[in-house]
mmCIF file of C-alpha atoms in Angstrom:
data_model
loop_
_atom_site.group_PDB
_atom_site.id
_atom_site.type_symbol
_atom_site.label_atom_id
_atom_site.label_comp_id
_atom_site.label_asym_id
_atom_site.label_seq_id
_atom_site.Cartn_x
_atom_site.Cartn_y
_atom_site.Cartn_z
ATOM 1 C CA MET C 1 -7.483 -59.920 -23.734
ATOM 2 C CA GLU C 2 -6.319 -56.527 -24.828
ATOM 3 C CA GLN C 3 -8.178 -53.672 -26.529
ATOM 4 C CA GLU C 4 -6.648 -53.151 -29.967
ATOM 5 C CA ARG C 5 -7.298 -51.182 -33.113
ATOM 6 C CA THR C 6 -6.687 -52.593 -36.538
ATOM 7 C CA LEU C 7 -7.241 -51.859 -40.195
ATOM 8 C CA VAL C 8 -9.532 -53.710 -42.558
ATOM 9 C CA LEU C 9 -9.654 -52.874 -46.241
ATOM 10 C CA ILE C 10 -12.490 -54.017 -48.433
ATOM 11 C CA LYS C 11 -10.611 -54.440 -51.683
ATOM 12 C CA PRO C 12 -11.869 -53.272 -55.090
ATOM 13 C CA ASP C 13 -13.417 -56.669 -55.840
ATOM 14 C CA GLY C 14 -15.411 -56.582 -52.589
ATOM 15 C CA VAL C 15 -16.676 -53.063 -53.293
ATOM 16 C CA GLN C 16 -17.547 -53.888 -56.906
ATOM 17 C CA ARG C 17 -19.435 -57.013 -55.830
ATOM 18 C CA GLY C 18 -21.601 -55.109 -53.326
ATOM 19 C CA LEU C 19 -20.165 -56.797 -50.215
ATOM 20 C CA ILE C 20 -19.473 -53.690 -48.090
ATOM 21 C CA GLY C 21 -22.472 -54.060 -45.768
ATOM 22 C CA GLU C 22 -22.085 -57.841 -45.437
ATOM 23 C CA ILE C 23 -18.421 -57.510 -44.476
ATOM 24 C CA ILE C 24 -18.907 -54.694 -41.950
ATOM 25 C CA THR C 25 -21.837 -56.589 -40.432
ATOM 26 C CA ARG C 26 -19.639 -59.619 -39.772
ATOM 27 C CA PHE C 27 -17.198 -57.540 -37.724
ATOM 28 C CA GLU C 28 -19.962 -55.761 -35.815
ATOM 29 C CA ARG C 29 -21.789 -58.998 -35.006
ATOM 30 C CA LYS C 30 -18.587 -60.405 -33.534
ATOM 31 C CA GLY C 31 -18.463 -57.381 -31.208
ATOM 32 C CA LEU C 32 -15.821 -55.293 -32.953
ATOM 33 C CA LYS C 33 -16.524 -51.566 -32.983
ATOM 34 C CA PRO C 34 -16.050 -49.479 -36.143
ATOM 35 C CA VAL C 35 -14.121 -46.355 -35.161
ATOM 36 C CA GLY C 36 -13.193 -45.096 -38.643
ATOM 37 C CA LEU C 37 -14.746 -45.655 -42.049
ATOM 38 C CA LYS C 38 -14.226 -44.223 -45.517
ATOM 39 C CA LEU C 39 -14.774 -45.028 -49.166
ATOM 40 C CA LEU C 40 -11.881 -43.886 -51.329
ATOM 41 C CA THR C 41 -9.830 -44.524 -54.394
ATOM 42 C CA LEU C 42 -6.361 -45.346 -53.149
ATOM 43 C CA SER C 43 -3.623 -43.266 -54.770
ATOM 44 C CA LYS C 44 -0.555 -45.027 -56.125
ATOM 45 C CA ASP C 45 1.605 -43.276 -53.501
ATOM 46 C CA LYS C 46 -0.653 -44.462 -50.640
ATOM 47 C CA ALA C 47 -0.803 -48.005 -52.058
ATOM 48 C CA GLU C 48 2.987 -48.126 -52.311
ATOM 49 C CA GLU C 49 3.302 -46.851 -48.738
ATOM 50 C CA LEU C 50 0.721 -49.340 -47.478
ATOM 51 C CA TYR C 51 2.386 -52.314 -49.156
ATOM 52 C CA SER C 52 5.997 -51.124 -48.677
ATOM 53 C CA PRO C 53 6.944 -54.283 -46.725
ATOM 54 C CA HIS C 54 6.369 -56.214 -49.981
ATOM 55 C CA VAL C 55 8.582 -54.110 -52.273
ATOM 56 C CA GLY C 56 10.580 -56.419 -54.522
ATOM 57 C CA LYS C 57 8.229 -59.378 -54.196
ATOM 58 C CA PHE C 58 6.817 -60.812 -57.431
ATOM 59 C CA PHE C 59 3.249 -59.723 -56.635
ATOM 60 C CA TYR C 60 3.973 -56.155 -55.473
ATOM 61 C CA ASP C 61 3.395 -54.255 -58.741
ATOM 62 C CA TYR C 62 0.203 -56.135 -59.557
ATOM 63 C CA LEU C 63 -1.106 -55.638 -56.006
ATOM 64 C CA VAL C 64 -0.527 -51.864 -56.173
ATOM 65 C CA GLN C 65 -2.194 -51.749 -59.602
ATOM 66 C CA PHE C 66 -5.187 -53.763 -58.363
ATOM 67 C CA MET C 67 -5.628 -51.770 -55.141
ATOM 68 C CA THR C 68 -5.675 -48.467 -57.075
ATOM 69 C CA SER C 69 -7.966 -49.716 -59.864
ATOM 70 C CA ASN C 70 -11.326 -48.983 -58.188
ATOM 71 C CA PRO C 71 -12.676 -47.705 -54.858
ATOM 72 C CA ILE C 72 -11.897 -49.459 -51.594
ATOM 73 C CA VAL C 73 -13.328 -49.146 -48.097
ATOM 74 C CA ALA C 74 -10.965 -48.430 -45.210
ATOM 75 C CA LEU C 75 -12.346 -49.562 -41.860
ATOM 76 C CA ALA C 76 -10.707 -49.050 -38.488
ATOM 77 C CA VAL C 77 -12.106 -51.458 -35.899
ATOM 78 C CA GLU C 78 -11.522 -51.737 -32.183
ATOM 79 C CA GLY C 79 -12.059 -54.463 -29.640
ATOM 80 C CA ASN C 80 -10.432 -57.076 -27.474
ATOM 81 C CA ASP C 81 -7.837 -58.944 -29.539
ATOM 82 C CA ALA C 82 -9.117 -57.133 -32.631
ATOM 83 C CA ILE C 83 -6.157 -58.062 -34.841
ATOM 84 C CA GLU C 84 -6.531 -61.789 -34.284
ATOM 85 C CA LEU C 85 -10.347 -61.645 -34.477
ATOM 86 C CA VAL C 86 -10.323 -59.742 -37.764
ATOM 87 C CA ARG C 87 -7.857 -62.178 -39.306
ATOM 88 C CA MET C 88 -10.012 -65.105 -38.171
ATOM 89 C CA ILE C 89 -13.165 -63.532 -39.628
ATOM 90 C CA ASN C 90 -11.330 -62.766 -42.883
ATOM 91 C CA GLY C 91 -9.954 -66.289 -43.256
ATOM 92 C CA ALA C 92 -6.635 -67.448 -44.680
ATOM 93 C CA THR C 93 -4.984 -65.226 -47.303
ATOM 94 C CA LYS C 94 -5.161 -68.085 -49.780
ATOM 95 C CA PRO C 95 -8.901 -68.475 -50.344
ATOM 96 C CA MET C 96 -8.686 -72.222 -50.960
ATOM 97 C CA GLU C 97 -7.306 -72.556 -47.414
ATOM 98 C CA SER C 98 -10.043 -70.363 -45.903
ATOM 99 C CA ALA C 99 -12.718 -72.016 -43.833
ATOM 100 C CA PRO C 100 -16.326 -71.793 -44.970
ATOM 101 C CA GLY C 101 -17.975 -69.050 -42.941
ATOM 102 C CA SER C 102 -14.955 -66.756 -43.219
ATOM 103 C CA ILE C 103 -15.132 -63.805 -45.620
ATOM 104 C CA ARG C 104 -12.539 -65.269 -47.975
ATOM 105 C CA GLY C 105 -13.942 -68.771 -47.579
ATOM 106 C CA ASP C 106 -17.361 -67.526 -48.627
ATOM 107 C CA PHE C 107 -16.524 -64.909 -51.256
ATOM 108 C CA SER C 108 -13.137 -65.431 -52.928
ATOM 109 C CA ILE C 109 -11.116 -67.871 -55.003
ATOM 110 C CA ASP C 110 -8.059 -65.768 -55.951
ATOM 111 C CA ILE C 111 -5.158 -64.783 -53.660
ATOM 112 C CA THR C 112 -5.112 -61.136 -54.830
ATOM 113 C CA HIS C 113 -8.836 -60.712 -55.453
ATOM 114 C CA ASN C 114 -9.591 -62.062 -51.985
ATOM 115 C CA VAL C 115 -12.041 -59.318 -50.964
ATOM 116 C CA VAL C 116 -10.306 -58.048 -47.793
ATOM 117 C CA HIS C 117 -6.978 -57.001 -46.295
ATOM 118 C CA ALA C 118 -6.185 -56.887 -42.593
ATOM 119 C CA SER C 119 -3.199 -55.827 -40.533
ATOM 120 C CA ASP C 120 -1.186 -58.769 -39.221
ATOM 121 C CA SER C 121 0.441 -57.264 -36.104
ATOM 122 C CA PRO C 122 0.049 -54.340 -33.698
ATOM 123 C CA GLU C 123 2.979 -52.583 -35.372
ATOM 124 C CA ASN C 124 1.540 -52.992 -38.865
ATOM 125 C CA ALA C 125 -1.930 -52.005 -37.659
ATOM 126 C CA GLU C 126 -0.565 -48.739 -36.282
ATOM 127 C CA ARG C 127 1.446 -48.030 -39.458
ATOM 128 C CA GLU C 128 -1.379 -48.973 -41.832
ATOM 129 C CA LEU C 129 -3.992 -46.963 -39.917
ATOM 130 C CA ARG C 130 -1.715 -43.896 -40.200
ATOM 131 C CA VAL C 131 -1.491 -44.417 -43.986
ATOM 132 C CA LEU C 132 -5.280 -44.516 -44.433
ATOM 133 C CA PHE C 133 -6.623 -42.216 -41.697
ATOM 134 C CA ASP C 134 -5.702 -38.638 -40.863
ATOM 135 C CA ASP C 135 -5.784 -37.169 -37.354
ATOM 136 C CA GLY C 136 -9.357 -36.869 -36.142
ATOM 137 C CA GLU C 137 -10.758 -39.510 -38.505
ATOM 138 C CA ILE C 138 -10.671 -42.304 -35.926
ATOM 139 C CA LEU C 139 -13.231 -41.721 -33.199
ATOM 140 C CA GLU C 140 -13.565 -42.658 -29.541
ATOM 141 C CA TYR C 141 -16.959 -43.794 -28.267
ATOM 142 C CA GLN C 142 -18.559 -46.525 -26.209
ATOM 143 C CA ARG C 143 -21.037 -49.034 -27.625
ATOM 144 C CA ILE C 144 -24.036 -49.726 -25.453
ATOM 145 C CA ASP C 145 -23.275 -53.472 -25.424
ATOM 146 C CA GLU C 146 -19.589 -53.299 -24.425
ATOM 147 C CA ALA C 147 -20.333 -54.307 -20.809
ATOM 148 C CA VAL C 148 -22.121 -57.397 -22.128
ATOM 149 C CA LEU C 149 -19.342 -58.221 -24.567
ATOM 150 C CA TYR C 150 -16.386 -57.583 -22.271
ATOM 151 C CA GLY C 151 -17.770 -57.582 -18.746
ATOM 152 C CA PRO C 152 -18.767 -54.668 -16.500
ATOM 153 C CA ASP C 153 -15.208 -53.683 -15.499
ATOM 154 C CA LEU C 154 -14.360 -52.015 -18.815
#
């Protein structure tokens, strides 16, 4: 296991539906540590930068429009194998393929309005975190239960 940081976005539909607390709670209960958090309206420039790997794909323009339509929550989380854990908690991108108990399995039925976004690799996590968080906005601290979660040799 390796300590990682990754990005989670609560998309406009998740914010509008009042799911912010529920979603953050799921990550915390799994043992992931929030290290950065903000509510914002994503600018078109930031949305285009965030989703730049998808330029030219049929869904790109609609995705940028949707992600800038209403506030989102940007959440930086940290923990052992955080990228894989977050993606498991989120569920499959296609909600109909998401297991019950996952965020998408419980709260979404549309591939774009699927409540959350998560980085899919260490490289994308690093790039995406830089898009959403400025220097000093991601904090370092130790949770009181980290020795229980990860063992005493942290």
